[in-house]
C-alpha cells in the first residue's frame, strides 16, 4: 500500500517510536513531584521543551505542550483575544485557514466579536497588501497559516507579520503543515503546531506565546504548562514528538529536494495523462510533498475508493466526499474546480517507484470512474434562445457533465441555463467555464434550486 496522505498524518518516525518506548519506562511519574522519579520525569520534559523551542526558534518558557494542534489553536486564539479585549473585538483570518481556526472565529463572532476573512488568489495565497489593509485600530488578533493543508501553497507570513507588527497587532501562525520542514519566517507573535504532522505521535500540540503578548487563558486551568494547558502531561508522547521533530529537521533539506522533484513530476504529468484536469495551488511557493488536482466529470468519493483498490491512500477536498455535499472551503475560496479532487501528500521516504506507479494507474482509474458515472441524457429544452438543462436532484459531477454535453449544440454567443440544487455547482460551473474557455454570466434564482447561466464563446 502506498500511503500518500502525509498532510493528514505522517507515519510515525522511527526516532519517535524509539523515544516513546524509552520514555514509557523512564517518564511515567509526575514531573511536578520532587522525589527521584518525578525529577527524572521533569528532566525529560524540560529537555523535550528545549528541543522543541530550538526547532521553533523561541524561548523554552514561551512554549507549552497541548493535547492536540486543534487545542493549541483554540487556546491560542481565545487567550490572545481575551488578553487584548481592551484593544477591540476584531479578528482577522484568511479564507483558507484550517477548520480549527475558522471554528474559533465562529465562536468569537457568536459572542459579539467581528471577523474579517481575507480572500486569496486563485493560487490559494493571500495578498500581503490586502491582508495589511484589513488591519484596524480595534484589531485584537490576526491569524495566518504558514502553508495550506489542502493545496500546499506557502503563505507570505513574513510580510504579513511585518505589517501586523507595525500596526501593533499580534499574529498567530498555524504552522502545522510546515514546521517539520523548517522555522516559520517573520516576526510572528503566537504559533501552533501538531506533532502527528511531522511524524510524531498523535495527541501532542505546541502553543508558543512570545513574551510581551497579552494573553489570558479562558476556562479552567491549573499550574501545569504555565497554566495554558491543563492536565497531566502525556510525557512519553511529548518526548517522542520533540525527538521526531529534531530528526525530521535533520533530514529536511535533502528530503525536500527529492520530494519537490517527485511532486513536480506529478504536476506536469497528470494533465498530460488525464484530460480535463486542473492542477491547483501555487506551482512554486509550495510545500515539498503536496500536489493537488481536480478531474472534471468525476465523483470524488468514487475516485478515492478506486485509487484505494489500486493500493494508494490519498485524500480529497471534493464536495462529493462529504455527507453534507459542501465543497471544500479552501477550493471554494480559490475559485477552482472542486469535483474529482485529489490531494497527494508524500511522506518522508516516499519511493519514486510508487509515484511512477500512481501515474501509470491514474488515467485508467479516472477513465473507469467516468465510464461508470456515464453522462445521463439531459432533459433539455430551448426557451427564448436559451438552452435549459434540468439537473435538479443530480449531484456532482452530473450538472457539469450535462452542461459539457450540450454546450456544443448552441451557437457561439448562445446561452445554456443549468438548473441545479447542488451547492457544489456554484463552484464547479464557474470553474468549468474557466477551464473550457466559456463565459460564466452568473446565477439567478429559480423556482427550484438555482439557475447558472453560461454563454458559449468558443
CSV table of C-alpha atoms in Angstrom, one decimal:
chain,number,residue,atom,x,y,z
A,1,UNK,CA,0.0,0.0,0.0
A,2,UNK,CA,1.4,3.4,-1.0
A,3,UNK,CA,0.5,6.0,1.7
A,4,UNK,CA,0.1,9.4,0.1
A,5,UNK,CA,-1.8,11.3,2.8
A,6,UNK,CA,1.0,12.7,5.0
A,7,UNK,CA,-0.7,16.1,5.2
A,8,UNK,CA,-3.4,14.5,7.3
A,9,UNK,CA,-1.0,12.4,9.4
A,10,UNK,CA,2.6,11.4,8.8
A,11,UNK,CA,3.7,7.9,9.6
A,12,UNK,CA,5.4,7.5,13.0
A,13,UNK,CA,9.0,8.3,12.6
A,14,UNK,CA,11.4,5.6,13.8
A,15,UNK,CA,13.1,8.0,16.2
A,16,UNK,CA,9.6,8.8,17.6
A,17,UNK,CA,9.0,5.1,18.2
A,18,UNK,CA,12.3,4.7,20.0
A,19,UNK,CA,11.9,7.8,22.1
A,20,UNK,CA,8.3,6.8,23.0
A,21,UNK,CA,9.3,3.3,24.2
A,22,UNK,CA,12.2,4.7,26.2
A,23,UNK,CA,10.0,7.4,27.8
A,24,UNK,CA,7.4,4.8,28.8
A,25,UNK,CA,10.0,3.3,31.1
A,26,UNK,CA,11.5,6.5,32.5
A,27,UNK,CA,8.8,9.2,32.1
A,28,UNK,CA,5.8,7.8,33.8
A,29,UNK,CA,6.0,9.8,37.1
A,30,UNK,CA,4.6,13.2,37.8
A,31,UNK,CA,7.1,15.8,36.7
A,32,UNK,CA,5.8,18.2,39.3
A,33,UNK,CA,7.0,16.0,42.2
A,34,UNK,CA,10.3,16.4,44.0
A,35,UNK,CA,11.2,12.7,44.5
A,36,UNK,CA,13.6,10.8,42.3
A,37,UNK,CA,11.1,9.5,39.7
A,38,UNK,CA,9.5,12.9,39.5
A,39,UNK,CA,12.8,14.7,39.0
A,40,UNK,CA,13.7,12.2,36.2
A,41,UNK,CA,10.3,12.9,34.5
A,42,UNK,CA,10.9,16.7,34.9
A,43,UNK,CA,14.3,16.4,33.2
A,44,UNK,CA,12.7,14.6,30.3
A,45,UNK,CA,10.0,17.2,30.0
A,46,UNK,CA,12.5,20.1,30.2
A,47,UNK,CA,14.7,18.5,27.6
A,48,UNK,CA,11.8,18.0,25.2
A,49,UNK,CA,10.7,21.6,25.7
A,50,UNK,CA,14.2,22.9,25.0
A,51,UNK,CA,14.5,20.7,21.8
A,52,UNK,CA,11.1,21.9,20.5
A,53,UNK,CA,11.8,25.5,21.3
A,54,UNK,CA,15.1,25.3,19.4
A,55,UNK,CA,13.3,23.9,16.4
A,56,UNK,CA,10.6,26.6,16.5
A,57,UNK,CA,13.1,29.4,17.3
A,58,UNK,CA,11.6,30.6,20.6
A,59,UNK,CA,12.5,30.6,24.3
A,60,UNK,CA,11.6,27.4,26.2
A,61,UNK,CA,9.4,29.3,28.6
A,62,UNK,CA,7.4,30.6,25.7
A,63,UNK,CA,6.4,27.1,24.5
A,64,UNK,CA,3.8,24.8,26.1
A,65,UNK,CA,2.6,21.3,25.1
A,66,UNK,CA,-1.1,20.8,24.5
A,67,UNK,CA,-3.3,17.7,23.9
A,68,UNK,CA,-3.5,18.4,20.1
A,69,UNK,CA,-2.8,21.0,17.5
A,70,UNK,CA,-6.5,21.9,17.4
A,71,UNK,CA,-6.4,22.5,21.2
A,72,UNK,CA,-3.4,24.7,20.7
A,73,UNK,CA,-5.2,26.8,18.1
A,74,UNK,CA,-8.4,27.2,20.2
A,75,UNK,CA,-6.3,28.1,23.3
A,76,UNK,CA,-4.1,30.5,21.4
A,77,UNK,CA,-6.9,32.4,19.7
A,78,UNK,CA,-9.2,32.6,22.7
A,79,UNK,CA,-6.3,33.6,25.1
A,80,UNK,CA,-5.0,36.3,22.7
A,81,UNK,CA,-8.4,37.8,22.1
A,82,UNK,CA,-9.2,37.9,25.8
A,83,UNK,CA,-5.8,39.4,26.6
A,84,UNK,CA,-6.4,42.2,24.2
A,85,UNK,CA,-10.1,42.8,24.9
A,86,UNK,CA,-9.5,46.4,25.7
A,87,UNK,CA,-7.9,47.0,22.3
A,88,UNK,CA,-11.0,45.8,20.5
A,89,UNK,CA,-13.2,42.9,19.3
A,90,UNK,CA,-11.9,42.5,15.7
A,91,UNK,CA,-10.3,39.3,14.4
A,92,UNK,CA,-8.7,38.7,11.0
A,93,UNK,CA,-8.3,35.3,9.4
A,94,UNK,CA,-7.6,34.2,5.9
A,95,UNK,CA,-10.4,32.5,3.9
A,96,UNK,CA,-8.3,29.2,3.6
A,97,UNK,CA,-7.4,28.7,7.3
A,98,UNK,CA,-7.7,25.3,8.9
A,99,UNK,CA,-11.1,24.5,10.3
A,100,UNK,CA,-9.8,24.8,13.8
A,101,UNK,CA,-9.1,28.5,13.2
A,102,UNK,CA,-12.4,29.1,11.4
A,103,UNK,CA,-14.3,27.4,14.2
A,104,UNK,CA,-12.6,29.6,16.8
A,105,UNK,CA,-13.6,32.6,14.7
A,106,UNK,CA,-17.2,31.4,14.6
A,107,UNK,CA,-17.3,31.2,18.4
A,108,UNK,CA,-15.8,34.6,18.7
A,109,UNK,CA,-18.3,36.1,16.2
A,110,UNK,CA,-21.2,34.4,18.1
A,111,UNK,CA,-20.1,36.1,21.2
A,112,UNK,CA,-20.3,39.5,19.6
A,113,UNK,CA,-16.9,39.8,18.0
A,114,UNK,CA,-16.3,40.9,14.4
A,115,UNK,CA,-14.4,38.7,12.0
A,116,UNK,CA,-12.8,39.7,8.7
A,117,UNK,CA,-11.9,37.0,6.2
A,118,UNK,CA,-9.1,38.0,3.8
A,119,UNK,CA,-9.7,36.4,0.4
A,120,UNK,CA,-7.0,34.6,-1.5
A,121,UNK,CA,-5.7,34.5,-5.1
A,122,UNK,CA,-6.5,31.5,-7.3
A,123,UNK,CA,-3.2,30.0,-6.2
A,124,UNK,CA,-4.5,29.9,-2.6
A,125,UNK,CA,-2.2,32.6,-1.2
A,126,UNK,CA,-3.3,35.8,0.4
A,127,UNK,CA,-2.0,39.1,-0.9
A,128,UNK,CA,0.1,40.6,1.8
A,129,UNK,CA,-1.1,44.2,1.0
A,130,UNK,CA,-4.7,43.1,1.1
A,131,UNK,CA,-4.1,41.5,4.5
A,132,UNK,CA,-2.4,44.6,5.8
A,133,UNK,CA,-5.4,46.7,4.6
A,134,UNK,CA,-7.7,44.6,6.8
A,135,UNK,CA,-5.9,45.7,10.0
A,136,UNK,CA,-7.8,48.3,12.1
A,137,UNK,CA,-7.3,50.2,15.3
A,138,UNK,CA,-9.6,47.7,17.1
A,139,UNK,CA,-8.0,44.6,15.7
A,140,UNK,CA,-7.1,42.3,18.6
A,141,UNK,CA,-5.6,39.4,16.7
A,142,UNK,CA,-4.6,38.3,13.2
A,143,UNK,CA,-4.3,34.6,12.1
A,144,UNK,CA,-2.5,33.2,9.1
A,145,UNK,CA,-1.4,29.7,8.3
A,146,UNK,CA,2.2,29.1,7.2
A,147,UNK,CA,1.2,26.8,4.4
A,148,UNK,CA,-2.2,25.5,3.2
A,149,UNK,CA,-3.2,22.0,4.3
A,150,UNK,CA,-5.2,21.2,1.1
A,151,UNK,CA,-3.2,22.6,-1.8
A,152,UNK,CA,0.3,23.1,-0.2
A,153,UNK,CA,0.6,26.8,-1.0
A,154,UNK,CA,3.0,28.7,1.2
A,155,UNK,CA,1.7,32.0,2.6
A,156,UNK,CA,3.6,35.3,2.8
A,157,UNK,CA,3.9,35.1,6.6
A,158,UNK,CA,7.0,37.3,6.9
A,159,UNK,CA,5.4,40.2,5.0
A,160,UNK,CA,2.1,39.9,6.9
A,161,UNK,CA,3.9,39.7,10.2
A,162,UNK,CA,5.8,42.9,9.4
A,163,UNK,CA,2.5,44.7,8.7
A,164,UNK,CA,1.0,43.3,11.9
A,165,UNK,CA,4.0,44.4,13.9
A,166,UNK,CA,3.8,47.9,12.5
A,167,UNK,CA,0.1,48.1,13.5
A,168,UNK,CA,0.7,46.7,16.9
A,169,UNK,CA,-1.4,43.6,16.3
A,170,UNK,CA,-0.2,40.1,17.3
A,171,UNK,CA,-0.1,37.5,14.5
A,172,UNK,CA,-0.9,33.8,15.3
A,173,UNK,CA,0.6,31.4,12.8
A,174,UNK,CA,-0.8,27.9,12.3
A,175,UNK,CA,2.4,26.1,11.4
A,176,UNK,CA,1.1,22.5,11.5
A,177,UNK,CA,1.9,21.8,7.9
A,178,UNK,CA,5.3,23.5,7.7
A,179,UNK,CA,7.1,23.1,11.0
A,180,UNK,CA,8.7,19.8,10.1
A,181,UNK,CA,10.4,21.5,7.1
A,182,UNK,CA,11.8,24.5,8.9
A,183,UNK,CA,11.2,27.5,11.1
A,184,UNK,CA,8.5,30.0,10.3
A,185,UNK,CA,9.9,33.2,8.9
A,186,UNK,CA,8.9,36.6,10.2
A,187,UNK,CA,8.3,38.4,13.4
A,188,UNK,CA,5.1,36.4,14.5
A,189,UNK,CA,3.7,36.6,18.0
A,190,UNK,CA,2.0,33.2,18.5
A,191,UNK,CA,2.5,29.9,16.8
A,192,UNK,CA,0.7,26.5,16.9
A,193,UNK,CA,1.6,23.1,15.5
A,194,UNK,CA,0.8,19.4,15.8
A,195,UNK,CA,3.2,16.5,16.2
A,196,UNK,CA,1.4,14.0,14.1
A,197,UNK,CA,2.0,16.2,11.0
A,198,UNK,CA,5.8,15.7,11.2
A,199,UNK,CA,5.9,12.0,12.2
A,200,UNK,CA,5.4,12.4,16.0
A,201,UNK,CA,2.7,10.6,17.9
A,202,UNK,CA,-0.9,12.0,17.9
A,203,UNK,CA,-2.2,13.8,20.9
A,204,UNK,CA,0.6,16.4,21.2
A,205,UNK,CA,0.4,20.0,20.1
A,206,UNK,CA,2.6,23.1,20.5
A,207,UNK,CA,1.5,26.5,21.6
A,208,UNK,CA,4.1,29.3,21.6
A,209,UNK,CA,3.2,32.8,23.0
A,210,UNK,CA,6.0,35.3,22.7
A,211,UNK,CA,7.0,37.3,25.7
A,212,UNK,CA,5.2,40.6,25.7
A,213,UNK,CA,2.0,39.3,24.1
A,214,UNK,CA,-1.0,40.0,26.3
A,215,UNK,CA,-2.6,36.6,26.9
A,216,UNK,CA,-5.4,35.5,29.3
A,217,UNK,CA,-6.3,31.8,29.4
A,218,UNK,CA,-10.0,31.1,29.1
A,219,UNK,CA,-11.8,28.4,31.1
A,220,UNK,CA,-10.5,26.3,34.0
A,221,UNK,CA,-6.7,25.9,34.2
A,222,UNK,CA,-4.1,24.5,36.6
A,223,UNK,CA,-0.4,25.0,37.4
A,224,UNK,CA,0.8,22.8,34.6
A,225,UNK,CA,2.3,24.2,31.3
A,226,UNK,CA,2.3,27.8,32.6
A,227,UNK,CA,-1.5,27.5,33.2
A,228,UNK,CA,-2.1,27.2,29.4
A,229,UNK,CA,-2.7,23.5,29.1
A,230,UNK,CA,-4.5,21.9,32.0
A,231,UNK,CA,-4.0,18.2,33.0
A,232,UNK,CA,-1.2,15.7,33.5
A,233,UNK,CA,1.3,15.9,30.6
A,234,UNK,CA,1.5,12.9,28.2
A,235,UNK,CA,5.2,12.8,28.8
A,236,UNK,CA,6.2,9.8,26.7
A,237,UNK,CA,4.3,11.3,23.7
A,238,UNK,CA,5.9,14.7,24.3
A,239,UNK,CA,9.4,13.3,24.4
A,240,UNK,CA,8.7,11.3,21.2
A,241,UNK,CA,7.3,14.5,19.5
A,242,UNK,CA,10.3,16.6,20.3
A,243,UNK,CA,12.7,13.8,19.3
A,244,UNK,CA,11.0,13.2,15.9
A,245,UNK,CA,10.9,17.0,15.2
A,246,UNK,CA,14.6,17.2,15.6
A,247,UNK,CA,15.1,14.1,13.5
A,248,UNK,CA,12.9,15.2,10.6
A,249,UNK,CA,14.6,18.6,10.6
A,250,UNK,CA,18.0,16.9,10.2
A,251,UNK,CA,16.6,15.2,7.1
A,252,UNK,CA,14.5,18.1,5.8
A,253,UNK,CA,17.0,19.8,3.4
A,254,UNK,CA,17.8,16.8,1.4
A,255,UNK,CA,14.3,15.2,1.5
A,256,UNK,CA,12.7,18.5,0.4
A,257,UNK,CA,14.7,18.5,-2.8
A,258,UNK,CA,13.7,14.9,-3.5
A,259,UNK,CA,10.0,15.3,-2.8
A,260,UNK,CA,9.9,18.5,-4.8
A,261,UNK,CA,11.1,16.6,-7.8
A,262,UNK,CA,8.5,13.9,-7.3
A,263,UNK,CA,5.6,16.4,-6.9
A,264,UNK,CA,6.8,18.4,-9.9
A,265,UNK,CA,6.6,15.2,-11.9
A,266,UNK,CA,3.0,14.6,-10.8
A,267,UNK,CA,2.1,18.3,-11.5
A,268,UNK,CA,3.5,18.0,-15.0
A,269,UNK,CA,2.4,14.5,-15.9
A,270,UNK,CA,-1.2,14.4,-14.6
A,271,UNK,CA,-2.6,16.9,-17.2
A,272,UNK,CA,-0.7,15.1,-19.9
A,273,UNK,CA,-2.1,11.7,-19.0
A,274,UNK,CA,-5.6,12.6,-18.0
A,275,UNK,CA,-7.9,15.0,-20.0
A,276,UNK,CA,-9.9,17.7,-18.3
A,277,UNK,CA,-7.8,18.1,-15.2
A,278,UNK,CA,-6.9,21.3,-13.2
A,279,UNK,CA,-3.8,21.2,-11.1
A,280,UNK,CA,-4.4,23.7,-8.2
A,281,UNK,CA,-2.2,25.6,-5.8
A,282,UNK,CA,1.0,27.7,-6.4
A,283,UNK,CA,3.4,26.0,-8.7
A,284,UNK,CA,6.5,27.4,-6.9
A,285,UNK,CA,5.8,28.6,-3.4
A,286,UNK,CA,4.5,25.3,-2.0
A,287,UNK,CA,5.3,22.6,0.5
A,288,UNK,CA,7.7,20.0,-0.9
A,289,UNK,CA,5.4,16.9,-0.8
A,290,UNK,CA,1.9,18.2,-1.6
A,291,UNK,CA,0.2,18.3,-5.0
A,292,UNK,CA,-3.5,18.7,-5.6
A,293,UNK,CA,-5.6,18.3,-8.8
A,294,UNK,CA,-9.2,18.1,-9.8
A,295,UNK,CA,-10.8,16.0,-12.5
A,296,UNK,CA,-13.9,17.1,-14.4
A,297,UNK,CA,-16.8,14.7,-14.7
A,298,UNK,CA,-15.6,12.5,-11.8
A,299,UNK,CA,-17.2,11.6,-8.5
A,300,UNK,CA,-14.5,12.4,-5.9
A,301,UNK,CA,-15.6,9.7,-3.4
A,302,UNK,CA,-15.7,7.0,-6.1
A,303,UNK,CA,-12.3,8.1,-7.4
A,304,UNK,CA,-10.7,7.8,-3.9
A,305,UNK,CA,-12.2,4.4,-3.4
A,306,UNK,CA,-10.9,3.2,-6.8
A,307,UNK,CA,-7.4,4.5,-6.0
A,308,UNK,CA,-7.6,2.7,-2.7
A,309,UNK,CA,-8.3,-0.5,-4.5
A,310,UNK,CA,-5.2,0.1,-6.5
A,311,UNK,CA,-3.2,0.5,-3.4
A,312,UNK,CA,-3.0,4.3,-3.0
A,313,UNK,CA,-4.1,6.2,0.1
A,314,UNK,CA,-4.9,9.8,-0.9
A,315,UNK,CA,-7.4,12.4,0.3
A,316,UNK,CA,-9.8,14.9,-1.3
A,317,UNK,CA,-11.4,18.3,-0.8
A,318,UNK,CA,-14.2,17.4,-3.2
A,319,UNK,CA,-17.8,18.0,-2.1
A,320,UNK,CA,-18.6,14.5,-3.3
A,321,UNK,CA,-16.7,13.0,-0.4
A,322,UNK,CA,-18.7,14.8,2.2
A,323,UNK,CA,-22.0,13.8,3.6
A,324,UNK,CA,-23.1,17.4,3.6
A,325,UNK,CA,-22.1,17.8,-0.1
A,326,UNK,CA,-20.5,21.1,0.8
A,327,UNK,CA,-17.4,21.9,-1.3
A,328,UNK,CA,-14.1,22.4,0.5
A,329,UNK,CA,-13.9,25.9,1.8
A,330,UNK,CA,-10.3,26.1,0.6
A,331,UNK,CA,-11.1,25.2,-3.0
A,332,UNK,CA,-14.2,27.5,-2.9
A,333,UNK,CA,-12.2,30.4,-1.7
A,334,UNK,CA,-9.6,29.8,-4.5
A,335,UNK,CA,-12.4,29.6,-7.1
A,336,UNK,CA,-11.1,26.4,-8.6
A,337,UNK,CA,-12.8,23.1,-9.5
A,338,UNK,CA,-13.8,21.0,-6.6
A,339,UNK,CA,-15.2,17.9,-8.2
A,340,UNK,CA,-13.0,14.9,-8.6
A,341,UNK,CA,-10.4,16.5,-6.3
A,342,UNK,CA,-7.3,14.5,-5.3
A,343,UNK,CA,-4.6,15.6,-2.8
A,344,UNK,CA,-1.3,13.7,-3.0
A,345,UNK,CA,0.9,14.4,0.1
A,346,UNK,CA,4.1,12.3,0.0
A,347,UNK,CA,5.6,11.3,3.4
A,348,UNK,CA,9.3,11.4,4.1
A,349,UNK,CA,10.9,8.4,2.3
A,350,UNK,CA,8.2,8.1,-0.4
A,351,UNK,CA,9.5,5.9,-3.1
A,352,UNK,CA,10.0,7.1,-6.7
A,353,UNK,CA,8.6,3.8,-8.0
A,354,UNK,CA,5.4,4.3,-6.1
A,355,UNK,CA,4.9,7.7,-7.7
A,356,UNK,CA,5.6,6.3,-11.1
A,357,UNK,CA,3.0,3.5,-10.5
A,358,UNK,CA,0.5,6.1,-9.3
A,359,UNK,CA,0.9,8.0,-12.6
A,360,UNK,CA,0.6,4.7,-14.5
A,361,UNK,CA,-2.6,3.7,-12.7
A,362,UNK,CA,-4.4,7.1,-12.5
A,363,UNK,CA,-5.5,7.5,-16.2
A,364,UNK,CA,-7.3,4.2,-16.2
A,365,UNK,CA,-8.9,4.8,-12.8
A,366,UNK,CA,-10.3,8.2,-13.9
A,367,UNK,CA,-11.5,6.8,-17.2
A,368,UNK,CA,-13.2,3.9,-15.4
A,369,UNK,CA,-15.0,6.3,-13.0
A,370,UNK,CA,-16.1,8.5,-15.8
A,371,UNK,CA,-17.4,5.5,-17.7
A,372,UNK,CA,-19.3,4.2,-14.6
A,373,UNK,CA,-20.9,7.5,-14.0
A,374,UNK,CA,-21.9,7.9,-17.6
A,375,UNK,CA,-23.5,11.1,-18.8
A,376,UNK,CA,-27.3,10.8,-18.5
A,377,UNK,CA,-29.2,12.3,-21.3
A,378,UNK,CA,-30.1,15.8,-20.0
A,379,UNK,CA,-33.6,17.0,-20.0
A,380,UNK,CA,-33.2,19.9,-22.3
A,381,UNK,CA,-35.5,22.4,-23.9
A,382,UNK,CA,-35.0,25.7,-25.8
A,383,UNK,CA,-36.8,28.7,-24.4
A,384,UNK,CA,-36.1,32.2,-25.8
A,385,UNK,CA,-32.8,31.2,-27.4
A,386,UNK,CA,-31.6,29.7,-24.1
A,387,UNK,CA,-30.9,26.0,-23.8
A,388,UNK,CA,-32.2,24.9,-20.4
A,389,UNK,CA,-30.6,21.9,-18.7
A,390,UNK,CA,-32.6,20.4,-15.8
A,391,UNK,CA,-30.0,18.9,-13.4
A,392,UNK,CA,-32.2,19.2,-10.3
A,393,UNK,CA,-31.7,16.3,-7.9
A,394,UNK,CA,-28.4,15.3,-9.5
A,395,UNK,CA,-25.2,15.6,-7.6
A,396,UNK,CA,-21.7,16.4,-8.6
A,397,UNK,CA,-20.3,16.0,-11.2
A,398,UNK,CA,-23.5,15.3,-13.1
A,399,UNK,CA,-24.6,19.0,-13.6
A,400,UNK,CA,-21.2,19.8,-15.2
A,401,UNK,CA,-21.3,16.7,-17.3
A,402,UNK,CA,-24.7,17.7,-18.7
A,403,UNK,CA,-23.5,21.2,-19.3
A,404,UNK,CA,-20.5,19.9,-21.2
A,405,UNK,CA,-22.7,17.6,-23.4
A,406,UNK,CA,-24.9,20.4,-24.6
A,407,UNK,CA,-22.7,23.4,-24.9
A,408,UNK,CA,-21.7,22.5,-28.4
A,409,UNK,CA,-25.3,22.3,-29.5
A,410,UNK,CA,-25.9,26.1,-29.0
A,411,UNK,CA,-24.4,28.6,-31.5
A,412,UNK,CA,-21.4,30.8,-30.4
A,413,UNK,CA,-23.0,33.6,-28.4
A,414,UNK,CA,-25.8,31.4,-27.3
A,415,UNK,CA,-26.6,30.5,-23.7
A,416,UNK,CA,-27.1,27.5,-21.5
A,417,UNK,CA,-29.1,27.8,-18.4
A,418,UNK,CA,-28.3,25.0,-15.9
A,419,UNK,CA,-30.8,24.3,-13.1
A,420,UNK,CA,-29.2,22.7,-10.1
A,421,UNK,CA,-29.9,22.3,-6.4
A,422,UNK,CA,-26.4,21.0,-5.7
A,423,UNK,CA,-24.3,23.5,-3.7
A,424,UNK,CA,-21.2,22.3,-5.5
A,425,UNK,CA,-22.5,23.6,-8.8
A,426,UNK,CA,-22.0,27.2,-7.5
A,427,UNK,CA,-18.2,26.5,-7.6
A,428,UNK,CA,-17.8,23.9,-10.3
A,429,UNK,CA,-19.7,25.5,-13.1
A,430,UNK,CA,-17.7,28.8,-13.0
A,431,UNK,CA,-14.5,26.6,-12.7
A,432,UNK,CA,-15.5,24.6,-15.7
A,433,UNK,CA,-16.1,27.8,-17.7
A,434,UNK,CA,-12.6,29.0,-16.7
A,435,UNK,CA,-11.0,25.7,-17.8
A,436,UNK,CA,-13.0,25.3,-21.1
A,437,UNK,CA,-12.9,28.9,-22.2
A,438,UNK,CA,-16.6,29.7,-21.9
A,439,UNK,CA,-18.2,32.7,-20.2
A,440,UNK,CA,-19.9,32.3,-16.9
A,441,UNK,CA,-22.5,35.0,-16.6
A,442,UNK,CA,-23.7,34.4,-13.1
A,443,UNK,CA,-26.6,32.8,-11.2
A,444,UNK,CA,-30.2,33.7,-10.7
A,445,UNK,CA,-33.0,32.4,-8.5
A,446,UNK,CA,-35.2,29.6,-10.0
A,447,UNK,CA,-38.4,28.1,-8.9
A,448,UNK,CA,-36.4,25.2,-7.6
A,449,UNK,CA,-32.7,25.4,-6.9
A,450,UNK,CA,-30.5,27.9,-8.7
A,451,UNK,CA,-30.1,28.7,-12.4
A,452,UNK,CA,-26.5,29.1,-13.7
A,453,UNK,CA,-26.0,31.0,-17.0
A,454,UNK,CA,-23.2,30.1,-19.3
A,455,UNK,CA,-22.5,31.8,-22.7
A,456,UNK,CA,-20.7,29.8,-25.4
A,457,UNK,CA,-17.8,31.9,-26.7
A,458,UNK,CA,-15.8,29.2,-28.5
